[in-house]
XYZ file of N, CA and C in Angstrom:
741
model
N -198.751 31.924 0.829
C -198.281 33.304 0.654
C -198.859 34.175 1.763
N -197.735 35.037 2.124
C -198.358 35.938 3.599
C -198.011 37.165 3.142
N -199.491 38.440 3.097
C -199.500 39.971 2.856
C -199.153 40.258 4.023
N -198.143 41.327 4.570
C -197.936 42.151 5.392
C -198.427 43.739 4.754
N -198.911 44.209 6.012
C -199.258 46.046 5.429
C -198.493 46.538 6.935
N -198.431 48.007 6.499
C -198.033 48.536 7.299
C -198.596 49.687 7.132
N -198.819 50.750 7.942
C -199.510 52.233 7.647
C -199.235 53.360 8.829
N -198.661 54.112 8.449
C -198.397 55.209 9.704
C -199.521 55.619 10.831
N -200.663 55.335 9.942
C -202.082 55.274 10.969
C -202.584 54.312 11.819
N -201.870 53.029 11.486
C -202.019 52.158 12.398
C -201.322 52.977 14.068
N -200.598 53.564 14.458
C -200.026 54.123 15.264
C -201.453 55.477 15.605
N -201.979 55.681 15.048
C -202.831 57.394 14.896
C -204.104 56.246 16.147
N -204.197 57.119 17.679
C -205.271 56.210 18.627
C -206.540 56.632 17.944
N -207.311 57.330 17.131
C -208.284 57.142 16.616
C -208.787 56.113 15.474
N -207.964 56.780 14.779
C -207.650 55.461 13.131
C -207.055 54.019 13.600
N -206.028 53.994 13.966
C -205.455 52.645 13.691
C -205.967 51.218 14.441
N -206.636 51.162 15.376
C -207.431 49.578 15.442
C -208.526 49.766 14.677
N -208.823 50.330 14.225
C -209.861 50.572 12.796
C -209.184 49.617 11.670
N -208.116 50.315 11.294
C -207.405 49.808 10.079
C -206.933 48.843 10.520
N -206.434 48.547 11.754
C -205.639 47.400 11.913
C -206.990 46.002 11.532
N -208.044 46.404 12.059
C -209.229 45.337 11.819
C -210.044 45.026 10.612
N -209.727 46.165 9.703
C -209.971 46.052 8.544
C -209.012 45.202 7.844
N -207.466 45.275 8.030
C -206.568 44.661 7.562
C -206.464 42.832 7.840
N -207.228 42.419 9.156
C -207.260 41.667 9.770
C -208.128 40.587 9.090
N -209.832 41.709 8.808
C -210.542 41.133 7.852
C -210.532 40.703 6.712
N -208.930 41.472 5.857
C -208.987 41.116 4.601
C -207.588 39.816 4.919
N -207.293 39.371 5.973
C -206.348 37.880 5.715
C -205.178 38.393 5.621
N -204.835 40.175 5.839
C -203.989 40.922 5.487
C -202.945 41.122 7.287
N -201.817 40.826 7.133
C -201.096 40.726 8.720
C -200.851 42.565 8.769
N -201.101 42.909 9.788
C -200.819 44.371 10.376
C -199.462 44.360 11.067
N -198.644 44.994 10.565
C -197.307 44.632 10.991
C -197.134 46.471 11.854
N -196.125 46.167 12.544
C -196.096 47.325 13.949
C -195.252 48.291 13.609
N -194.433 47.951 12.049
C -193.518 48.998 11.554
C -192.949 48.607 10.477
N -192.192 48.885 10.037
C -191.918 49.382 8.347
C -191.250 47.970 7.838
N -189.837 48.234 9.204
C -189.155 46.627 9.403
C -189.792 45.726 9.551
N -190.602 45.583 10.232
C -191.606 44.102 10.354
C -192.125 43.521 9.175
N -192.727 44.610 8.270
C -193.459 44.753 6.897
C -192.360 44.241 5.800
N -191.604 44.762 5.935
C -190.630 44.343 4.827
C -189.417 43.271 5.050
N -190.187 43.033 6.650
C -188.997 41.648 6.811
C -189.544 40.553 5.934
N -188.667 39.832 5.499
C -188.999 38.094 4.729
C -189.833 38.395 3.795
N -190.322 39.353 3.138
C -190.687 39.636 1.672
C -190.427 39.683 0.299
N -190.422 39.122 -0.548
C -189.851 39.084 -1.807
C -189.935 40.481 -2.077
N -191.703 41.049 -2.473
C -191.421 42.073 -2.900
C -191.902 43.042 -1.796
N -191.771 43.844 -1.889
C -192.027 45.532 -1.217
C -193.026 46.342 -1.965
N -193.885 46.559 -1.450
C -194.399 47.994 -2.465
C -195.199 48.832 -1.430
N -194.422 50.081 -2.729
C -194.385 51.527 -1.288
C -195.923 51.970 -2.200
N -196.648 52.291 -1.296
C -198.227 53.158 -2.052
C -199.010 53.894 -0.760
N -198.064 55.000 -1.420
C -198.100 56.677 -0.175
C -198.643 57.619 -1.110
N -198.893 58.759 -0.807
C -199.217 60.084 -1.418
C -197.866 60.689 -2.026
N -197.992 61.145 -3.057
C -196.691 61.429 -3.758
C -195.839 62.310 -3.279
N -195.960 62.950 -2.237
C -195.443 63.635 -1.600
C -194.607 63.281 -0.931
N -194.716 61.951 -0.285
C -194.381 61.074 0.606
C -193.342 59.846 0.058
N -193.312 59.508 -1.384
C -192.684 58.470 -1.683
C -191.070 58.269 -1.545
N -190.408 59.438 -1.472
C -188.885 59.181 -1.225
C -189.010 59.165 0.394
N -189.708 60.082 1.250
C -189.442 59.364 2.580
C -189.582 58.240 2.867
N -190.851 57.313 2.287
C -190.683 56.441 2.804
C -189.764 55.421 1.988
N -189.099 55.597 0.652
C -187.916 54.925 0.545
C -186.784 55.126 1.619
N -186.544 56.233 1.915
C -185.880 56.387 3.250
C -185.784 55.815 4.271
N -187.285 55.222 4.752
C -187.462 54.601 5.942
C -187.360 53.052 5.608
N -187.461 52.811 4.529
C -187.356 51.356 4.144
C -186.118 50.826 4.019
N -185.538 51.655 3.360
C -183.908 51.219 2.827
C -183.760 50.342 3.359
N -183.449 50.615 4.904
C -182.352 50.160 6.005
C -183.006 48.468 6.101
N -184.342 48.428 5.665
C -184.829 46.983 6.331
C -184.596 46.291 4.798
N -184.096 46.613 3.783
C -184.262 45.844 2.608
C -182.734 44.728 2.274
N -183.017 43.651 1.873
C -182.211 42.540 1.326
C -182.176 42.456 0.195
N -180.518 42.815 -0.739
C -180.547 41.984 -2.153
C -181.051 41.529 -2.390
N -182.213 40.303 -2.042
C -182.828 39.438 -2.947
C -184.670 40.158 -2.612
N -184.648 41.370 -2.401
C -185.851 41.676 -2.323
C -186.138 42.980 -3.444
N -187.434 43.466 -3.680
C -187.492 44.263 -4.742
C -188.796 45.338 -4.014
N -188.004 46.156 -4.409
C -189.038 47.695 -4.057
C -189.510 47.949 -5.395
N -191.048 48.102 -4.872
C -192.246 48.583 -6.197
C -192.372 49.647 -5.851
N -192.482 51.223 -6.735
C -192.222 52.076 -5.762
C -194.134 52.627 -7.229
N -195.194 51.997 -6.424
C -196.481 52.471 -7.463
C -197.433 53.965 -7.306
N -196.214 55.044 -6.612
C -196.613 56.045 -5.971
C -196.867 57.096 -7.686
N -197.570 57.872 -7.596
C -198.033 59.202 -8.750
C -196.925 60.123 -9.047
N -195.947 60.128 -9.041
C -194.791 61.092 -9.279
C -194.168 60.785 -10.553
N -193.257 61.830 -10.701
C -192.765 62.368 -12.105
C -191.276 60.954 -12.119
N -190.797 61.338 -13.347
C -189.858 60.672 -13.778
C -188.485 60.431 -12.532
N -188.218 61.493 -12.378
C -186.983 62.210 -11.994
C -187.293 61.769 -10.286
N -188.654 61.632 -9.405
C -188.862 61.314 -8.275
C -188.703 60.085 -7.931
N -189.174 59.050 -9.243
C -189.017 57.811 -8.789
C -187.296 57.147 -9.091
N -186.638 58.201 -9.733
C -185.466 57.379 -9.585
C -184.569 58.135 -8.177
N -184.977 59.206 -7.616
C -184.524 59.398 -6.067
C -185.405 58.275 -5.333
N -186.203 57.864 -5.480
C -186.506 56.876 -4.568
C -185.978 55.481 -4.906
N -184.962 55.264 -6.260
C -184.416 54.256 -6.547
C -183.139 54.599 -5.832
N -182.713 55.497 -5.781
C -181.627 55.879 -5.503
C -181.410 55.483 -3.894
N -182.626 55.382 -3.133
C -182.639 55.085 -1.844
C -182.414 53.798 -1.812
N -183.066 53.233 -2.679
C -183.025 51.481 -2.599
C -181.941 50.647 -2.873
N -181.186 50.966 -4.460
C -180.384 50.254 -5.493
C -178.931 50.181 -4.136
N -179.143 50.875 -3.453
C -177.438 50.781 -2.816
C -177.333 49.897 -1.549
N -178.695 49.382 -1.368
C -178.932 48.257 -0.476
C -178.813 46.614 -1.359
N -178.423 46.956 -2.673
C -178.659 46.006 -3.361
C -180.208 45.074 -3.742
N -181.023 45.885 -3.943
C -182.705 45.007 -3.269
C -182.941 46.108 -4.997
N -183.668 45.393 -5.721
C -184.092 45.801 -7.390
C -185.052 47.140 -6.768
N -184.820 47.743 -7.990
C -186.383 48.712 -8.150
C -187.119 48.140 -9.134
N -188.119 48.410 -8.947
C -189.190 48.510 -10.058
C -190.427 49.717 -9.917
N -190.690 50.557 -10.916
C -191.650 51.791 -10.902
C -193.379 50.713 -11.496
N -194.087 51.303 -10.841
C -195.002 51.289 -11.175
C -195.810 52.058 -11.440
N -197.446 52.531 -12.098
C -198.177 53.245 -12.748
C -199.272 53.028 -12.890
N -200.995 53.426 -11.887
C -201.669 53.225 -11.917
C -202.369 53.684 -12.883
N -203.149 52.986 -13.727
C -203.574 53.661 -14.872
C -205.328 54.004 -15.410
N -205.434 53.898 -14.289
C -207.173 54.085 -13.601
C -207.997 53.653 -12.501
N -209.027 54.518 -11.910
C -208.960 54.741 -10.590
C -209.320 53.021 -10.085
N -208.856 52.614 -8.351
C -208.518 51.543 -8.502
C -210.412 51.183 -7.880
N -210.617 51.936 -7.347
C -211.909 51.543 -6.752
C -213.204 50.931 -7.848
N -213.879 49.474 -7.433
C -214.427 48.345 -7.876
C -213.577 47.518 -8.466
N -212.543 47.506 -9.356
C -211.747 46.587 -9.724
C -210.611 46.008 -8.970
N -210.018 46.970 -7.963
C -209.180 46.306 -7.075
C -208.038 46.305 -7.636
N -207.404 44.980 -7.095
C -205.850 44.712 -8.078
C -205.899 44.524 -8.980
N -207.171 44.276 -10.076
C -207.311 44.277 -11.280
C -206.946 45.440 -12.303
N -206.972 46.731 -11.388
C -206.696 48.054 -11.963
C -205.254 47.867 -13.363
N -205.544 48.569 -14.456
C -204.531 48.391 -14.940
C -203.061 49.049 -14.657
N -201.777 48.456 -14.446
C -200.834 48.940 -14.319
C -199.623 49.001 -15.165
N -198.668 50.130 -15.244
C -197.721 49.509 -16.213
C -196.178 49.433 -15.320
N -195.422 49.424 -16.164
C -194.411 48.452 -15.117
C -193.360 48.705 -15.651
N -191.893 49.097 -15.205
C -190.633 49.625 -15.400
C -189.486 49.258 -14.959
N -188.433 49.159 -15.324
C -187.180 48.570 -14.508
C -186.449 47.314 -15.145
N -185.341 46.715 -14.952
C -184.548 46.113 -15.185
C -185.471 44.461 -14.763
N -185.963 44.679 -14.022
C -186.535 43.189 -13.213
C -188.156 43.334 -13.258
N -188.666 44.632 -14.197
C -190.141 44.629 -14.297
C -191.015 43.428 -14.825
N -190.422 42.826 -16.338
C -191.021 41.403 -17.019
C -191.573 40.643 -15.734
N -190.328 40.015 -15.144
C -190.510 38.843 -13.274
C -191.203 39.301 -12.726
N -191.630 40.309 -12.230
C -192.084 41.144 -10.717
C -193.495 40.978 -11.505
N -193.901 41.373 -12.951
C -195.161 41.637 -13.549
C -195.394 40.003 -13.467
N -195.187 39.299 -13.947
C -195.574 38.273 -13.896
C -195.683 37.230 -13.127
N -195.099 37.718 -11.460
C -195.326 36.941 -10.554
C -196.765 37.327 -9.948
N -196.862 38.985 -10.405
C -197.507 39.159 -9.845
C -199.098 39.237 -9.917
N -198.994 39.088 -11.758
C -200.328 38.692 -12.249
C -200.519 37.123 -12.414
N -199.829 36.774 -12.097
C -200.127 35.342 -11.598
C -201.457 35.057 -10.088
N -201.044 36.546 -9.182
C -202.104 36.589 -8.125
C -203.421 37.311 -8.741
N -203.497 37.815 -9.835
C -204.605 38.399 -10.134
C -204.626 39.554 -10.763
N -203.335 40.313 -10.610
C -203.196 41.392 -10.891
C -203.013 42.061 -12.268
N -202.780 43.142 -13.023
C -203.127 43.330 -14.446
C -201.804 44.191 -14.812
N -200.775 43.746 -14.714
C -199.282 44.610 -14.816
C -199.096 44.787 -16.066
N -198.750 45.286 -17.499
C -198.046 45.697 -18.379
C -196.569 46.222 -18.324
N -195.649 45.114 -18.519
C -194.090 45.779 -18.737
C -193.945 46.763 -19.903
N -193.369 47.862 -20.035
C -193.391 48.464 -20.811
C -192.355 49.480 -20.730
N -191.211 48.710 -20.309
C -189.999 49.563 -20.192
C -188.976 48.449 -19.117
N -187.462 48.675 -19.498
C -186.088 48.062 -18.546
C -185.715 49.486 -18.086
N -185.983 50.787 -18.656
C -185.913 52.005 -18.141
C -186.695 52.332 -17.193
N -186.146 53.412 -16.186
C -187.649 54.259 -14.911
C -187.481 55.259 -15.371
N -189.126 55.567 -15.679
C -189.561 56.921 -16.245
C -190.417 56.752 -17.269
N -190.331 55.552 -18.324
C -191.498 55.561 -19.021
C -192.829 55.177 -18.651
N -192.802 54.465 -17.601
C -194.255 54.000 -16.983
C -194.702 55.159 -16.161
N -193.991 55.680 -15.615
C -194.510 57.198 -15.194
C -194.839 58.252 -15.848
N -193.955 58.479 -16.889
C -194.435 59.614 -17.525
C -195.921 59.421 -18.358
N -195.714 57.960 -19.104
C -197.253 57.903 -19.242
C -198.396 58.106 -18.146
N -198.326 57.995 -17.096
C -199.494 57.955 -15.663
C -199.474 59.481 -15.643
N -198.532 60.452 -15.873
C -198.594 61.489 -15.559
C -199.069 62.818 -16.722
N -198.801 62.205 -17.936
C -199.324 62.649 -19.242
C -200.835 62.584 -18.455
N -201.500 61.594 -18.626
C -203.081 60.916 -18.563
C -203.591 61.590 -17.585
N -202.996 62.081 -16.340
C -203.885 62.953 -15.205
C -203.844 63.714 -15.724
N -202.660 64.649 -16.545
C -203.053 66.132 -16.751
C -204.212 66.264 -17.102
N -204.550 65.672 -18.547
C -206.147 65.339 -19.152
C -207.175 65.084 -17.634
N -207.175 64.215 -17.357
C -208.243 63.678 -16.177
C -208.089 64.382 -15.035
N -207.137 64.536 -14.368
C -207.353 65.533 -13.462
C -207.104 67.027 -13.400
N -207.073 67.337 -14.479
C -207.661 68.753 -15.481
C -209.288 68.748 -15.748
N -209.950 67.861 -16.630
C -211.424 67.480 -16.331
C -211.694 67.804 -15.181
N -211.309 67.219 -13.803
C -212.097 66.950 -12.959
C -211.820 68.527 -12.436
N -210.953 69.297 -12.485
C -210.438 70.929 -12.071
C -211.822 71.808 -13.065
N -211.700 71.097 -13.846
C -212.521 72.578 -14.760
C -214.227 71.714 -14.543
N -214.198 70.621 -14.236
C -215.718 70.590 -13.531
C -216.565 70.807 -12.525
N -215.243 71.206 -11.577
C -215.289 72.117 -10.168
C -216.009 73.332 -10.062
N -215.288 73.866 -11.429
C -215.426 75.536 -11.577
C -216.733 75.807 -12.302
N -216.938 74.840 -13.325
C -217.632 75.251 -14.074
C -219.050 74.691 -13.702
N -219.202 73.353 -12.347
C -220.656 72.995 -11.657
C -220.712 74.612 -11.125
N -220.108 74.873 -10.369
C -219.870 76.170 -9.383
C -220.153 77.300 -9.824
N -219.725 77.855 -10.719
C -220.023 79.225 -11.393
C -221.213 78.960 -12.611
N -221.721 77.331 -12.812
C -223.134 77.925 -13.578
C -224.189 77.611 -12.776
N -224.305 76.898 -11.448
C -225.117 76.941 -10.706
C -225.451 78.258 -10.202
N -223.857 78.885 -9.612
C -224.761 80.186 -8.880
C -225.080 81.193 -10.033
N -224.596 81.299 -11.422
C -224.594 82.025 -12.731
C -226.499 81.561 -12.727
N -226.921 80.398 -12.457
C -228.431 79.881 -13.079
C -228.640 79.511 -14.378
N -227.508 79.081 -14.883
C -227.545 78.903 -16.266
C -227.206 77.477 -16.423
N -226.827 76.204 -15.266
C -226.435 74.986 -15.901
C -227.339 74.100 -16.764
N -228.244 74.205 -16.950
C -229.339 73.595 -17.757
C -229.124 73.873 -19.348
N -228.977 75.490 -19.758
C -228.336 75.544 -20.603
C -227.002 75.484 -21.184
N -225.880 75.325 -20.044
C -224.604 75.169 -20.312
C -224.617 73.098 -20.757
N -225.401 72.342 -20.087
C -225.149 71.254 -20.336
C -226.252 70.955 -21.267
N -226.941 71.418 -21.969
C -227.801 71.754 -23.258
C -226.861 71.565 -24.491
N -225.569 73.046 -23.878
C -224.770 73.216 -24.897
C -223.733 72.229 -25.041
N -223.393 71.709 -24.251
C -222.385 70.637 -24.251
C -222.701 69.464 -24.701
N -224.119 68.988 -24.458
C -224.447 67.650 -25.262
C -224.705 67.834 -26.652
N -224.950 69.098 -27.085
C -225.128 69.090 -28.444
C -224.015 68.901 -29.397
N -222.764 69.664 -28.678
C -221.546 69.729 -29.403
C -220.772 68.685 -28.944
N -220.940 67.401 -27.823
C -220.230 66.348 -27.383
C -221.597 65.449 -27.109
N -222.731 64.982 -27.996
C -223.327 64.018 -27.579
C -223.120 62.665 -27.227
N -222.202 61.927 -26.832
C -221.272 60.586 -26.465
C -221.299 60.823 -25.104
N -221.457 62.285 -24.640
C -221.169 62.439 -22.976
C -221.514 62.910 -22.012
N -221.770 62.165 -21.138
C -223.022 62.789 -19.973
C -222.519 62.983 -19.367
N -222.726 64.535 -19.726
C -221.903 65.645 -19.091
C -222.364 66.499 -17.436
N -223.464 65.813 -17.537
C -224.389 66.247 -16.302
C -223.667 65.035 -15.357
N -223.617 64.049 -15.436
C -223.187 62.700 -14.533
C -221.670 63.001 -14.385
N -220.902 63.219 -15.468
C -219.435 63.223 -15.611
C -219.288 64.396 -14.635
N -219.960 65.498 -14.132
C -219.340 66.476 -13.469
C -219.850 66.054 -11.873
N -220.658 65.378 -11.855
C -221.223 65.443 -10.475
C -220.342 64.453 -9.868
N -219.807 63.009 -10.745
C -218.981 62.090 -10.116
C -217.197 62.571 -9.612
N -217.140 63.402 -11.185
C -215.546 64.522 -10.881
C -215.317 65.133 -9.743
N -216.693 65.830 -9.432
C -216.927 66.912 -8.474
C -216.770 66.382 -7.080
N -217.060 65.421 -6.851
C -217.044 64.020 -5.685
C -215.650 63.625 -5.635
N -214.908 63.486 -6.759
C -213.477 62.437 -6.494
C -212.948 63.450 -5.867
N -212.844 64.645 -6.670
C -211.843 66.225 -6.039
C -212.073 66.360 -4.650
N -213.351 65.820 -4.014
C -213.840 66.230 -3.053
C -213.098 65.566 -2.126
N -213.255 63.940 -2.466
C -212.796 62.592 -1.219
C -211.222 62.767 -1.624
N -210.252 63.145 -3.032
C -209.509 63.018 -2.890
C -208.506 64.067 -3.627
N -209.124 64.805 -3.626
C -208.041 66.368 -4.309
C -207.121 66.756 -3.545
N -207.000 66.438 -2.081
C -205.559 67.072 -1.775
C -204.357 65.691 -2.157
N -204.931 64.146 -1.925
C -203.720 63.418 -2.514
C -203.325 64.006 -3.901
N -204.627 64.288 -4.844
C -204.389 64.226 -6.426
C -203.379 65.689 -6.383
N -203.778 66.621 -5.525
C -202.738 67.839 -5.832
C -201.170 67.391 -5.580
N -200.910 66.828 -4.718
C -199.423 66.137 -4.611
C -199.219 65.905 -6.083
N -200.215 64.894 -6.415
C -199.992 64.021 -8.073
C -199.676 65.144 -8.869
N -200.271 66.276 -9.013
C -200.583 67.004 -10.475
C -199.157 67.817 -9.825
N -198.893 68.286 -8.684
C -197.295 68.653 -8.553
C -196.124 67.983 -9.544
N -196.291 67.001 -9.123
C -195.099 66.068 -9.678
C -195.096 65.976 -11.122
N -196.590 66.264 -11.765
C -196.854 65.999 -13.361
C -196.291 67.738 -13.390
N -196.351 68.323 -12.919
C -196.018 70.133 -13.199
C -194.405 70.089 -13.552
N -193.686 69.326 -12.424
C -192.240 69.116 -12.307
C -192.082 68.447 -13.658
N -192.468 67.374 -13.692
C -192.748 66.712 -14.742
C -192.014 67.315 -16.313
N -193.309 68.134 -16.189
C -193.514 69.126 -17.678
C -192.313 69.956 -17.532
N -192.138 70.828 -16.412
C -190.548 71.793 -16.349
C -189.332 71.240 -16.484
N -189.523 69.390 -16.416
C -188.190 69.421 -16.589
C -187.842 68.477 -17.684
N -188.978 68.434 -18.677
C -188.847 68.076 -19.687
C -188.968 69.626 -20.958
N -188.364 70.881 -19.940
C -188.455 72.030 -20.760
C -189.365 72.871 -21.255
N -190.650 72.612 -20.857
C -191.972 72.922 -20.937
C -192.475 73.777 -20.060
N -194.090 74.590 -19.923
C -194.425 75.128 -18.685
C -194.941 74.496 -18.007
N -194.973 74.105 -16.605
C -195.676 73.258 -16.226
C -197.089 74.044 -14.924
N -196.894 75.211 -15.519
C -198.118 75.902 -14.673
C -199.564 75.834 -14.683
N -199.794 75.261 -15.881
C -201.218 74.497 -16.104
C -201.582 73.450 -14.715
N -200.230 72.352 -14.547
C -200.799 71.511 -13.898
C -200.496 71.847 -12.334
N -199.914 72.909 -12.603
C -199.643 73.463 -11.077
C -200.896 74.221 -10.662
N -201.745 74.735 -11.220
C -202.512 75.491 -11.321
C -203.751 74.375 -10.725
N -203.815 73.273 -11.663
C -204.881 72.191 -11.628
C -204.737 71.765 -9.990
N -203.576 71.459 -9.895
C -203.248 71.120 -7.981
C -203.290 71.983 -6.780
N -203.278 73.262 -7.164
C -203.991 74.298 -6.373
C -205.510 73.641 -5.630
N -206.294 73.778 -7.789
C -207.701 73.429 -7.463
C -208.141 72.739 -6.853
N -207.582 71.407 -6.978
C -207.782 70.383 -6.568
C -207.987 70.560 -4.501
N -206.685 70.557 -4.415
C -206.302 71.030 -3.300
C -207.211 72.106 -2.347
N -207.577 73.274 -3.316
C -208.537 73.479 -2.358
C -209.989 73.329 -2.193
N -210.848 73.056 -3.179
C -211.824 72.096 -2.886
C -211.927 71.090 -2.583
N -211.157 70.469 -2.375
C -210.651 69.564 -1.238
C -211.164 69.771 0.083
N -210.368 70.798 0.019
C -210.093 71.169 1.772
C -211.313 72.586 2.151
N -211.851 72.725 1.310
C -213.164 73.664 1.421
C -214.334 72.433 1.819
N -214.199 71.566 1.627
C -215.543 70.099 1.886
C -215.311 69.525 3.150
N -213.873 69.411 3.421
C -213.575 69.257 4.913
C -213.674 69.797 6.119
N -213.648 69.455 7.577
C -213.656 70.287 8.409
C -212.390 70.416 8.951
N -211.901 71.451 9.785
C -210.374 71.591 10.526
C -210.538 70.126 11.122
């Protein structure tokens, strides 16, 4: 069996013989473009920033074969991943949605996933055959997403209101007693650890997660709901983010 990757940064002269050698190290082939990547592949899988996932169904289309299948395991709402089916299905090449369902770092491909589509059962089970931890749980696209996108609001809501609230009781001088008060009324949770690790993910990765909590906002509006909570949360995210960074 041969992994091809491909990455728009492989092209970036700072980043990409970086990545290309990292890719190299993991037994993983660095392919020079999208076509190369998705030539002679059974399956495909697109894993971009959610912002990004119908372009790069876009850019893929053209290289895909009927007998190949696009995994499309990007953070977006219901309604996004079937425009990015919509890119695929008319090349004749399957969709299948996927749904990361906790963060993937130490477990790897072990991360749990769930799995959607007409051809999800096959694709899950070829593919946890390599190791991987797929759950089918739908011949429909949209239920494996909407669950991934329910679950951030919660979690990457946490990690928004642990931003604010390290922040305003540090310079307030009161966190000693704010996390006093919190273990008393939630003793199960270390609430001192839980904010400092939150406070870190928002940091390395709040502007991808704001894309995410977009799509969960859309999400909520177009299942008739408000979805300004999580629009609100992707602001946050977003800009402590980019307050930790430099230009």
């Amino acid at each position: 069996m041969r992994v091809t990757v491909y990455d728009i940064l492989f092209d970036d002269p700072g980043k990409g013989a970086d990545l290309r050698q990292r890719a190299a190290d993991a037994g993983v082939h660095a392919a020079g473009s999208i076509a190369e990547a998705c030539r002679a592949a059974n399956i495909v899988i697109s894993a971009v920033t959610a912002d990004s996932a119908i372009r790069a169904a876009e850019q893929a289309a053209p290289c895909l074969q009927p007998q190949q299948t696009y995994v499309d395991l990007n953070s977006v709402s219901p309604a996004t991943k079937l425009k990015v089916a919509e890119q695929v299905l008319p090349k004749g090449a399957g969709f299948v949605e996927f749904a990361v369902m906790a963060p993937v770092g130490g477990v790897g491909i072990e991360v749990p996933i769930l799995a959607g589509g007409q051809t999800a059962q096959d694709v899950s089970a070829r593919l946890n055959d390599l190791g991987m931890k797929i759950t089918p749980v739908s011949t429909e696209i949209g239920t494996a997403s909407s669950t991934k996108l329910c679950r951030s609001i919660v979690i990457k809501g946490m990690e928004a209101l642990m931003v604010d609230f390290s922040l305003a009781s540090e310079k307030a001088g009161v966190m000693p007693a704010v996390l006093a008060s919190l273990t008393a009324s939630y003793p199960g949770m270390d609430w001192e650890n839980l904010a400092k690790v939150m406070m870190s993910r928002v940091r390395q990765h709040g502007i991808r997660r704001a894309a995410e909590m977009r799509e969960a906002s859309r999400m909520i509006d177009e299942l008739g709901l408000d979805g300004s909570l999580a629009s609100a949360i992707a602001d946050r995210h977003e800009s402590f983010a980019k307050a930790g960074k430099p230009d």
